[in-house]
Amino acid sequence: MGLSVIQRPNCVTLRCVDPLRIQVHSKDNVAIVVNPEGLAAGVAFSDGLKLVESIPQSHKVALKRFAPGDLIIRYGEVIGTANREIPVGGWIREDMLNLPVAPPLDQLALATAVPQPLAPLAGQTFEGYRNADGTVGTKNILGITTTVQCVAPTVDYAVRRIKAELLPRFPNVDDVVAITHTYGCGVAIDAPGAGIPVRTLGHISRHANFGGSPLVVSLGCEKLQPMRLLPGENLRPFNNSTFPIFNEDPYVVRLQDADLRGFGDMISAIMRFAEKRLEELNRRQRTTCPASELNVGLQCGGSDAFSGVTCNPAVGYAADLLVRSGASVMFSEVTEVRDAVHLLTPRCATQDIARDLIREMRWYDEYLGRGGADRSANPTPGNKRGGLSNVVEKALGSVAKAGTSAISMVASHGDKVTAKGLTFAATPASDFICGTQQLASMNMHVFTTGEGTPYGLALVPVVKVSSRTALAERWHDLIDVDAGRIATGQATIESVGWELYRFILDVASGRKKTWADHWGLHNALAPFNPGPVT
Ligand code: CA
């Protein structure tokens, strides 16, 4: 991506006093305003372009005169057609563009421009927790899985007691986390789509940061029975006469079991299992692991028009570094990929992988259609305030996170990514639903934001990258990496990419902490359930 910054020579501070704009691609006929306070009508750039009206930061300025029907081009791609006259130097607002049709799914090029493998980056390591099943954790957590929402307050109560009474005796354990959610009963569990939340929760229950072996709390009468959540596991029910026992098998506490008399018995059963699991987890040690054991989930939320020129390209550069290190890097968010899918299917390593990607796009088109919606439902009021006119502009900026390497796998909703390299895991774009679904695979999370969100997850570290310096300054104790310096010329995509890559290795090793973990900002899990509720 050729980034063209028009500025005067003395504009080097964070507070630009001279007008500054960014044009991403030489074919673009719009640019975005960089100055934090926006620019006033009459302001002239060094090349003579003069604003005919005031334009806020991150919003688009017309570089030519548009007539109705003219193509509006950003990132070298059509983001819409003008639906009125727009003068050169005018502000292009979202209501001035008509949304183009989405790329037809039956006319896409399949694996026609597969990138050559990037040069390996040898010897990159982090300090992680290696599990018996071969996975590697970045945190050491006691996770308590639930099969149904009915038991969530009981487990939350038990977790408060465990943290207060047991955890202080086990200093190597980072946290105790209840895997609570709104799924599990009152659902058509055999309907198409029900497998998505079930698989998602099953993978999360066996997360690498839990040591791979779950402790399950069930009610007893729910649709999502423990064996359905964790097929193939040898679940051991609580039994007063055989307890204590301990081995690698996961445990299940069923609150309706006759052995448990009253709430006190339930809590004590959970706590006895928890104590055994804490003893096991406390013996875990960080060891040096190759960076190839990382699976980094990429996501954006509260994006703005800077996202596609600062934080997302910097994340894309870091993604390439991770791929070169042998790691898995996963991008997601179907509705933010849909309008850029014609740029991605040629990059798939094989035609079958390209067809998998198209299958996921088609599934989501149909899912939205059943709900009486389409992809135009995506941009939020915040996205629009941040200068993003429509989902096409948002998608073109979003896919910059995916870097430049070949796509090596496409996973369906709820499935676990098993390949190294750049992968796509189908998820909704909703931040907390996407994050929940990515937890099936990832042990690190990178989250880019323009408008800002204090989002975080308990299970994995969430590294937050801002698109603008103004946000990083205002949220100095929430944003981990400021990519806004790219817009003002104080940093480059490459330098922020390297900074982010090293920060990921430091956080994965426990040497540094994200702000979200510092404050304990952990969003609730929200499994995606496209199936019917009964
Ligand atoms: Ca998102």
CSV table of N, CA, C and O in Angstrom, one decimal, residues 228-324:
chain,number,residue,atom,x,y,z
A,228,ARG,N,-22.1,-33.8,25.6
A,228,ARG,CA,-22.3,-33.1,24.3
A,228,ARG,C,-21.4,-32.0,24.1
A,228,ARG,O,-20.9,-31.7,23.0
A,229,LEU,N,-21.1,-31.3,25.3
A,229,LEU,CA,-20.1,-30.2,25.2
A,229,LEU,C,-18.7,-30.7,24.9
A,229,LEU,O,-17.9,-30.1,24.2
A,230,LEU,N,-18.4,-31.8,25.6
A,230,LEU,CA,-17.0,-32.4,25.5
A,230,LEU,C,-17.0,-33.8,25.1
A,230,LEU,O,-16.7,-34.7,25.8
A,231,PRO,N,-17.4,-34.1,23.8
A,231,PRO,CA,-17.5,-35.5,23.4
A,231,PRO,C,-16.1,-36.1,23.4
A,231,PRO,O,-15.1,-35.4,23.1
A,232,GLY,N,-16.0,-37.3,23.8
A,232,GLY,CA,-14.7,-38.0,23.8
A,232,GLY,C,-14.0,-37.9,25.1
A,232,GLY,O,-13.0,-38.5,25.4
A,233,GLU,N,-14.5,-37.0,26.0
A,233,GLU,CA,-13.8,-36.8,27.3
A,233,GLU,C,-14.3,-37.8,28.3
A,233,GLU,O,-15.5,-38.2,28.3
A,234,ASN,N,-13.5,-38.3,29.2
A,234,ASN,CA,-13.9,-39.2,30.2
A,234,ASN,C,-14.3,-38.4,31.4
A,234,ASN,O,-13.5,-38.3,32.4
A,235,LEU,N,-15.5,-37.9,31.4
A,235,LEU,CA,-15.9,-36.9,32.5
A,235,LEU,C,-16.2,-37.7,33.8
A,235,LEU,O,-16.9,-38.7,33.7
A,236,ARG,N,-15.6,-37.3,34.9
A,236,ARG,CA,-15.8,-38.0,36.1
A,236,ARG,C,-16.8,-37.2,37.0
A,236,ARG,O,-16.5,-36.1,37.4
A,237,PRO,N,-17.9,-37.8,37.3
A,237,PRO,CA,-18.9,-37.1,38.1
A,237,PRO,C,-18.4,-37.1,39.6
A,237,PRO,O,-17.6,-37.9,40.0
A,238,PHE,N,-18.9,-36.0,40.3
A,238,PHE,CA,-18.5,-35.9,41.7
A,238,PHE,C,-19.2,-37.0,42.5
A,238,PHE,O,-20.4,-37.3,42.2
A,239,ASN,N,-18.4,-37.6,43.4
A,239,ASN,CA,-19.0,-38.7,44.2
A,239,ASN,C,-18.2,-38.6,45.5
A,239,ASN,O,-17.0,-38.8,45.6
A,240,ASN,N,-19.0,-38.4,46.6
A,240,ASN,CA,-18.4,-38.2,47.9
A,240,ASN,C,-17.5,-39.4,48.3
A,240,ASN,O,-16.5,-39.3,49.0
A,241,SER,N,-18.0,-40.6,47.9
A,241,SER,CA,-17.3,-41.8,48.4
A,241,SER,C,-16.0,-42.0,47.7
A,241,SER,O,-15.1,-42.6,48.2
A,242,THR,N,-15.9,-41.6,46.4
A,242,THR,CA,-14.6,-41.8,45.7
A,242,THR,C,-13.7,-40.6,45.7
A,242,THR,O,-12.5,-40.7,45.3
A,243,PHE,N,-14.2,-39.5,46.1
A,243,PHE,CA,-13.3,-38.3,46.2
A,243,PHE,C,-12.5,-38.4,47.4
A,243,PHE,O,-12.9,-38.8,48.5
A,244,PRO,N,-11.2,-37.9,47.5
A,244,PRO,CA,-10.5,-37.3,46.4
A,244,PRO,C,-9.9,-38.3,45.5
A,244,PRO,O,-9.3,-39.3,45.9
A,245,ILE,N,-10.0,-38.0,44.2
A,245,ILE,CA,-9.2,-38.7,43.2
A,245,ILE,C,-8.7,-37.6,42.3
A,245,ILE,O,-9.2,-36.5,42.3
A,246,PHE,N,-7.7,-38.0,41.6
A,246,PHE,CA,-7.2,-37.0,40.7
A,246,PHE,C,-6.3,-37.6,39.6
A,246,PHE,O,-5.4,-38.4,39.9
A,247,ASN,N,-6.7,-37.3,38.4
A,247,ASN,CA,-5.8,-37.6,37.3
A,247,ASN,C,-6.0,-36.6,36.2
A,247,ASN,O,-6.6,-35.6,36.4
A,248,GLU,N,-5.7,-37.0,35.0
A,248,GLU,CA,-5.8,-36.0,33.9
A,248,GLU,C,-7.2,-35.8,33.4
A,248,GLU,O,-7.5,-35.0,32.6
A,249,ASP,N,-8.1,-36.7,33.8
A,249,ASP,CA,-9.5,-36.6,33.3
A,249,ASP,C,-10.2,-35.3,33.8
A,249,ASP,O,-10.0,-34.9,34.9
A,250,PRO,N,-11.0,-34.8,33.0
A,250,PRO,CA,-11.8,-33.6,33.5
A,250,PRO,C,-12.9,-34.0,34.5
A,250,PRO,O,-13.4,-35.2,34.4
A,251,TYR,N,-13.3,-33.1,35.3
A,251,TYR,CA,-14.3,-33.4,36.3
A,251,TYR,C,-15.6,-32.7,36.0
A,251,TYR,O,-15.6,-31.6,35.3
A,252,VAL,N,-16.7,-33.2,36.4
A,252,VAL,CA,-18.0,-32.5,36.3
A,252,VAL,C,-18.7,-32.6,37.6
A,252,VAL,O,-18.8,-33.6,38.3
A,253,VAL,N,-19.2,-31.4,38.0
A,253,VAL,CA,-20.1,-31.3,39.2
A,253,VAL,C,-21.5,-31.0,38.7
A,253,VAL,O,-21.7,-30.0,38.0
A,254,ARG,N,-22.5,-32.0,39.0
A,254,ARG,CA,-23.8,-31.8,38.5
A,254,ARG,C,-24.7,-31.3,39.7
A,254,ARG,O,-24.8,-32.1,40.7
A,255,LEU,N,-25.2,-30.1,39.7
A,255,LEU,CA,-25.8,-29.5,40.9
A,255,LEU,C,-27.0,-30.3,41.3
A,255,LEU,O,-27.4,-30.3,42.5
A,256,GLN,N,-27.7,-31.0,40.4
A,256,GLN,CA,-28.9,-31.7,40.7
A,256,GLN,C,-28.6,-33.1,41.2
A,256,GLN,O,-29.6,-33.9,41.5
A,257,ASP,N,-27.4,-33.5,41.3
A,257,ASP,CA,-27.0,-34.9,41.8
A,257,ASP,C,-27.5,-35.0,43.2
A,257,ASP,O,-27.4,-34.1,44.1
A,258,ALA,N,-28.0,-36.3,43.6
A,258,ALA,CA,-28.6,-36.5,44.9
A,258,ALA,C,-27.5,-36.3,46.0
A,258,ALA,O,-27.9,-36.1,47.1
A,259,ASP,N,-26.3,-36.5,45.7
A,259,ASP,CA,-25.2,-36.4,46.7
A,259,ASP,C,-25.1,-35.0,47.2
A,259,ASP,O,-24.6,-34.8,48.3
A,260,LEU,N,-25.5,-34.0,46.5
A,260,LEU,CA,-25.3,-32.6,46.9
A,260,LEU,C,-26.6,-32.1,47.6
A,260,LEU,O,-27.6,-32.0,47.0
A,261,ARG,N,-26.5,-31.9,48.9
A,261,ARG,CA,-27.6,-31.5,49.7
A,261,ARG,C,-27.4,-30.0,50.0
A,261,ARG,O,-26.7,-29.6,50.9
A,262,GLY,N,-28.1,-29.2,49.2
A,262,GLY,CA,-28.1,-27.7,49.5
A,262,GLY,C,-27.0,-27.0,48.8
A,262,GLY,O,-26.0,-27.6,48.2
A,263,PHE,N,-27.1,-25.7,48.8
A,263,PHE,CA,-26.1,-24.8,48.1
A,263,PHE,C,-24.7,-25.0,48.7
A,263,PHE,O,-23.7,-25.0,48.0
A,264,GLY,N,-24.6,-25.2,50.0
A,264,GLY,CA,-23.3,-25.3,50.7
A,264,GLY,C,-22.6,-26.5,50.1
A,264,GLY,O,-21.4,-26.5,49.9
A,265,ASP,N,-23.3,-27.6,49.9
A,265,ASP,CA,-22.7,-28.8,49.3
A,265,ASP,C,-22.1,-28.6,47.9
A,265,ASP,O,-21.1,-29.0,47.5
A,266,MET,N,-23.0,-27.8,47.1
A,266,MET,CA,-22.6,-27.5,45.7
A,266,MET,C,-21.3,-26.7,45.7
A,266,MET,O,-20.3,-27.1,45.0
A,267,ILE,N,-21.2,-25.7,46.6
A,267,ILE,CA,-20.0,-24.9,46.6
A,267,ILE,C,-18.8,-25.7,47.1
A,267,ILE,O,-17.7,-25.6,46.5
A,268,SER,N,-19.0,-26.5,48.1
A,268,SER,CA,-17.9,-27.2,48.6
A,268,SER,C,-17.4,-28.3,47.6
A,268,SER,O,-16.2,-28.5,47.4
A,269,ALA,N,-18.3,-28.9,46.8
A,269,ALA,CA,-17.9,-29.8,45.7
A,269,ALA,C,-17.0,-29.1,44.7
A,269,ALA,O,-16.0,-29.6,44.3
A,270,ILE,N,-17.5,-27.9,44.2
A,270,ILE,CA,-16.8,-27.1,43.2
A,270,ILE,C,-15.4,-26.8,43.8
A,270,ILE,O,-14.4,-26.9,43.1
A,271,MET,N,-15.4,-26.4,45.1
A,271,MET,CA,-14.1,-25.9,45.6
A,271,MET,C,-13.1,-27.1,45.8
A,271,MET,O,-11.9,-26.9,45.7
A,272,ARG,N,-13.6,-28.2,46.1
A,272,ARG,CA,-12.7,-29.4,46.3
A,272,ARG,C,-12.1,-29.8,45.0
A,272,ARG,O,-10.9,-30.0,44.9
A,273,PHE,N,-12.9,-29.8,43.9
A,273,PHE,CA,-12.3,-30.0,42.6
A,273,PHE,C,-11.3,-28.9,42.2
A,273,PHE,O,-10.3,-29.2,41.7
A,274,ALA,N,-11.7,-27.7,42.5
A,274,ALA,CA,-10.9,-26.5,42.2
A,274,ALA,C,-9.5,-26.6,42.9
A,274,ALA,O,-8.5,-26.4,42.3
A,275,GLU,N,-9.5,-27.1,44.1
A,275,GLU,CA,-8.3,-27.1,44.9
A,275,GLU,C,-7.3,-28.2,44.2
A,275,GLU,O,-6.1,-27.9,44.1
A,276,LYS,N,-7.9,-29.3,43.8
A,276,LYS,CA,-7.1,-30.3,43.1
A,276,LYS,C,-6.5,-29.8,41.8
A,276,LYS,O,-5.4,-30.0,41.5
A,277,ARG,N,-7.4,-29.1,41.1
A,277,ARG,CA,-6.9,-28.5,39.8
A,277,ARG,C,-5.8,-27.4,40.0
A,277,ARG,O,-4.9,-27.3,39.3
A,278,LEU,N,-6.0,-26.6,41.1
A,278,LEU,CA,-5.0,-25.6,41.4
A,278,LEU,C,-3.7,-26.2,41.7
A,278,LEU,O,-2.6,-25.7,41.3
A,279,GLU,N,-3.7,-27.3,42.5
A,279,GLU,CA,-2.4,-28.0,42.8
A,279,GLU,C,-1.7,-28.4,41.5
A,279,GLU,O,-0.5,-28.2,41.4
A,280,GLU,N,-2.4,-28.9,40.6
A,280,GLU,CA,-1.9,-29.3,39.3
A,280,GLU,C,-1.3,-28.1,38.5
A,280,GLU,O,-0.2,-28.1,38.0
A,281,LEU,N,-2.2,-27.1,38.4
A,281,LEU,CA,-1.8,-25.9,37.6
A,281,LEU,C,-0.6,-25.2,38.3
A,281,LEU,O,0.2,-24.6,37.6
A,282,ASN,N,-0.5,-25.2,39.6
A,282,ASN,CA,0.6,-24.5,40.3
A,282,ASN,C,1.9,-25.1,40.0
A,282,ASN,O,3.0,-24.4,40.1
A,283,ARG,N,1.9,-26.4,39.5
A,283,ARG,CA,3.2,-27.0,39.1
A,283,ARG,C,3.7,-26.6,37.7
A,283,ARG,O,4.8,-26.9,37.3
A,284,ARG,N,2.8,-25.9,37.0
A,284,ARG,CA,3.2,-25.5,35.6
A,284,ARG,C,4.3,-24.4,35.7
A,284,ARG,O,4.3,-23.6,36.5
A,285,GLN,N,5.3,-24.5,34.8
A,285,GLN,CA,6.4,-23.5,34.7
A,285,GLN,C,6.4,-23.0,33.2
A,285,GLN,O,6.2,-23.8,32.3
A,286,ARG,N,6.7,-21.8,33.1
A,286,ARG,CA,7.0,-21.2,31.7
A,286,ARG,C,8.3,-21.8,31.2
A,286,ARG,O,9.3,-21.9,32.0
A,287,THR,N,8.3,-22.3,30.0
A,287,THR,CA,9.5,-22.7,29.3
A,287,THR,C,9.7,-22.0,28.0
A,287,THR,O,8.7,-21.5,27.4
A,288,THR,N,10.9,-22.0,27.5
A,288,THR,CA,11.1,-21.4,26.2
A,288,THR,C,10.5,-22.2,25.1
A,288,THR,O,10.8,-23.4,24.9
A,289,CYS,N,9.6,-21.5,24.3
A,289,CYS,CA,8.8,-22.2,23.2
A,289,CYS,C,9.1,-21.4,22.0
A,289,CYS,O,9.2,-20.2,22.0
A,290,PRO,N,9.1,-22.1,20.8
A,290,PRO,CA,9.2,-21.3,19.6
A,290,PRO,C,8.0,-20.5,19.3
A,290,PRO,O,6.9,-20.8,19.7
A,291,ALA,N,8.2,-19.3,18.7
A,291,ALA,CA,7.1,-18.4,18.4
A,291,ALA,C,6.0,-19.1,17.5
A,291,ALA,O,4.9,-18.6,17.5
A,292,SER,N,6.4,-20.2,16.9
A,292,SER,CA,5.4,-20.9,16.1
A,292,SER,C,4.2,-21.5,16.9
A,292,SER,O,3.2,-21.9,16.4
A,293,GLU,N,4.4,-21.5,18.2
A,293,GLU,CA,3.3,-22.0,19.1
A,293,GLU,C,2.2,-20.9,19.4
A,293,GLU,O,1.3,-21.2,20.1
A,294,LEU,N,2.5,-19.7,18.9
A,294,LEU,CA,1.5,-18.7,19.1
A,294,LEU,C,0.4,-18.8,18.0
A,294,LEU,O,0.6,-19.2,16.9
A,295,ASN,N,-0.9,-18.6,18.5
A,295,ASN,CA,-2.0,-18.4,17.6
A,295,ASN,C,-2.6,-17.1,17.9
A,295,ASN,O,-3.3,-16.9,18.9
A,296,VAL,N,-2.4,-16.1,17.1
A,296,VAL,CA,-2.8,-14.7,17.4
A,296,VAL,C,-4.0,-14.4,16.6
A,296,VAL,O,-4.1,-14.4,15.4
A,297,GLY,N,-5.1,-14.1,17.3
A,297,GLY,CA,-6.3,-13.7,16.7
A,297,GLY,C,-6.4,-12.2,16.5
A,297,GLY,O,-6.0,-11.4,17.4
A,298,LEU,N,-6.7,-11.7,15.3
A,298,LEU,CA,-6.8,-10.3,15.0
A,298,LEU,C,-8.2,-9.9,14.9
A,298,LEU,O,-9.1,-10.6,14.3
A,299,GLN,N,-8.5,-8.7,15.4
A,299,GLN,CA,-9.8,-8.2,15.3
A,299,GLN,C,-9.8,-6.6,15.4
A,299,GLN,O,-8.8,-6.0,15.9
A,300,CYS,N,-10.8,-6.0,14.8
A,300,CYS,CA,-10.9,-4.5,15.0
A,300,CYS,C,-12.3,-4.2,15.5
A,300,CYS,O,-13.3,-5.0,15.4
A,301,GLY,N,-12.4,-3.1,16.2
A,301,GLY,CA,-13.7,-2.6,16.8
A,301,GLY,C,-13.7,-1.1,17.0
A,301,GLY,O,-12.6,-0.6,17.4
A,302,GLY,N,-14.8,-0.5,16.7
A,302,GLY,CA,-14.8,1.0,16.8
A,302,GLY,C,-13.8,1.6,15.7
A,302,GLY,O,-13.1,2.5,16.0
A,303,SER,N,-13.8,1.0,14.5
A,303,SER,CA,-12.9,1.4,13.5
A,303,SER,C,-13.2,2.8,13.0
A,303,SER,O,-14.4,3.3,13.1
A,304,ASP,N,-12.2,3.5,12.5
A,304,ASP,CA,-12.4,4.8,11.8
A,304,ASP,C,-11.6,4.8,10.5
A,304,ASP,O,-11.0,3.8,10.1
A,305,ALA,N,-11.7,6.0,9.8
A,305,ALA,CA,-11.0,6.0,8.5
A,305,ALA,C,-9.5,5.9,8.6
A,305,ALA,O,-8.8,5.7,7.6
A,306,PHE,N,-8.9,6.1,9.8
A,306,PHE,CA,-7.5,5.9,10.0
A,306,PHE,C,-7.1,4.5,10.1
A,306,PHE,O,-6.0,4.1,9.9
A,307,SER,N,-8.1,3.6,10.6
A,307,SER,CA,-7.8,2.2,10.9
A,307,SER,C,-7.0,1.6,9.7
A,307,SER,O,-6.1,0.8,9.9
A,308,GLY,N,-7.5,1.9,8.5
A,308,GLY,CA,-7.0,1.2,7.3
A,308,GLY,C,-5.6,1.8,6.8
A,308,GLY,O,-5.1,1.2,5.9
A,309,VAL,N,-5.2,2.9,7.5
A,309,VAL,CA,-3.9,3.4,7.0
A,309,VAL,C,-2.8,3.4,8.2
A,309,VAL,O,-1.7,3.6,7.9
A,310,THR,N,-3.3,3.2,9.4
A,310,THR,CA,-2.3,3.2,10.5
A,310,THR,C,-2.3,1.8,11.2
A,310,THR,O,-1.4,1.0,11.0
A,311,CYS,N,-3.3,1.6,12.1
A,311,CYS,CA,-3.2,0.4,12.9
A,311,CYS,C,-3.3,-0.9,12.2
A,311,CYS,O,-2.6,-1.9,12.4
A,312,ASN,N,-4.3,-1.0,11.2
A,312,ASN,CA,-4.5,-2.2,10.5
A,312,ASN,C,-3.3,-2.6,9.6
A,312,ASN,O,-2.8,-3.8,9.7
A,313,PRO,N,-2.7,-1.7,8.9
A,313,PRO,CA,-1.4,-2.1,8.1
A,313,PRO,C,-0.3,-2.4,9.1
A,313,PRO,O,0.5,-3.3,8.8
A,314,ALA,N,-0.2,-1.7,10.2
A,314,ALA,CA,0.9,-2.1,11.2
A,314,ALA,C,0.7,-3.5,11.7
A,314,ALA,O,1.6,-4.3,11.9
A,315,VAL,N,-0.6,-3.8,12.0
A,315,VAL,CA,-0.9,-5.2,12.5
A,315,VAL,C,-0.6,-6.2,11.4
A,315,VAL,O,-0.1,-7.3,11.6
A,316,GLY,N,-0.9,-5.8,10.1
A,316,GLY,CA,-0.6,-6.6,9.0
A,316,GLY,C,0.9,-6.9,8.9
A,316,GLY,O,1.3,-8.0,8.5
A,317,TYR,N,1.7,-5.9,9.1
A,317,TYR,CA,3.1,-6.1,9.1
A,317,TYR,C,3.5,-7.1,10.2
A,317,TYR,O,4.3,-8.0,10.0
A,318,ALA,N,3.0,-6.9,11.4
A,318,ALA,CA,3.3,-7.8,12.5
A,318,ALA,C,2.8,-9.2,12.2
A,318,ALA,O,3.4,-10.2,12.5
A,319,ALA,N,1.6,-9.3,11.5
A,319,ALA,CA,1.1,-10.6,11.1
A,319,ALA,C,2.1,-11.3,10.2
A,319,ALA,O,2.3,-12.5,10.3
A,320,ASP,N,2.7,-10.5,9.2
A,320,ASP,CA,3.7,-11.1,8.4
A,320,ASP,C,4.9,-11.6,9.2
A,320,ASP,O,5.4,-12.7,8.9
A,321,LEU,N,5.3,-10.8,10.2
A,321,LEU,CA,6.4,-11.3,11.0
A,321,LEU,C,6.1,-12.5,11.8
A,321,LEU,O,6.9,-13.4,11.9
A,322,LEU,N,4.8,-12.6,12.3
A,322,LEU,CA,4.4,-13.9,13.0
A,322,LEU,C,4.4,-15.1,12.0
A,322,LEU,O,4.8,-16.1,12.4
A,323,VAL,N,3.9,-14.8,10.8
A,323,VAL,CA,3.8,-15.9,9.8
A,323,VAL,C,5.3,-16.4,9.5
A,323,VAL,O,5.6,-17.5,9.4
A,324,ARG,N,6.2,-15.4,9.4
A,324,ARG,CA,7.6,-15.7,9.1
A,324,ARG,C,8.2,-16.4,10.3
A,324,ARG,O,9.2,-17.1,10.1
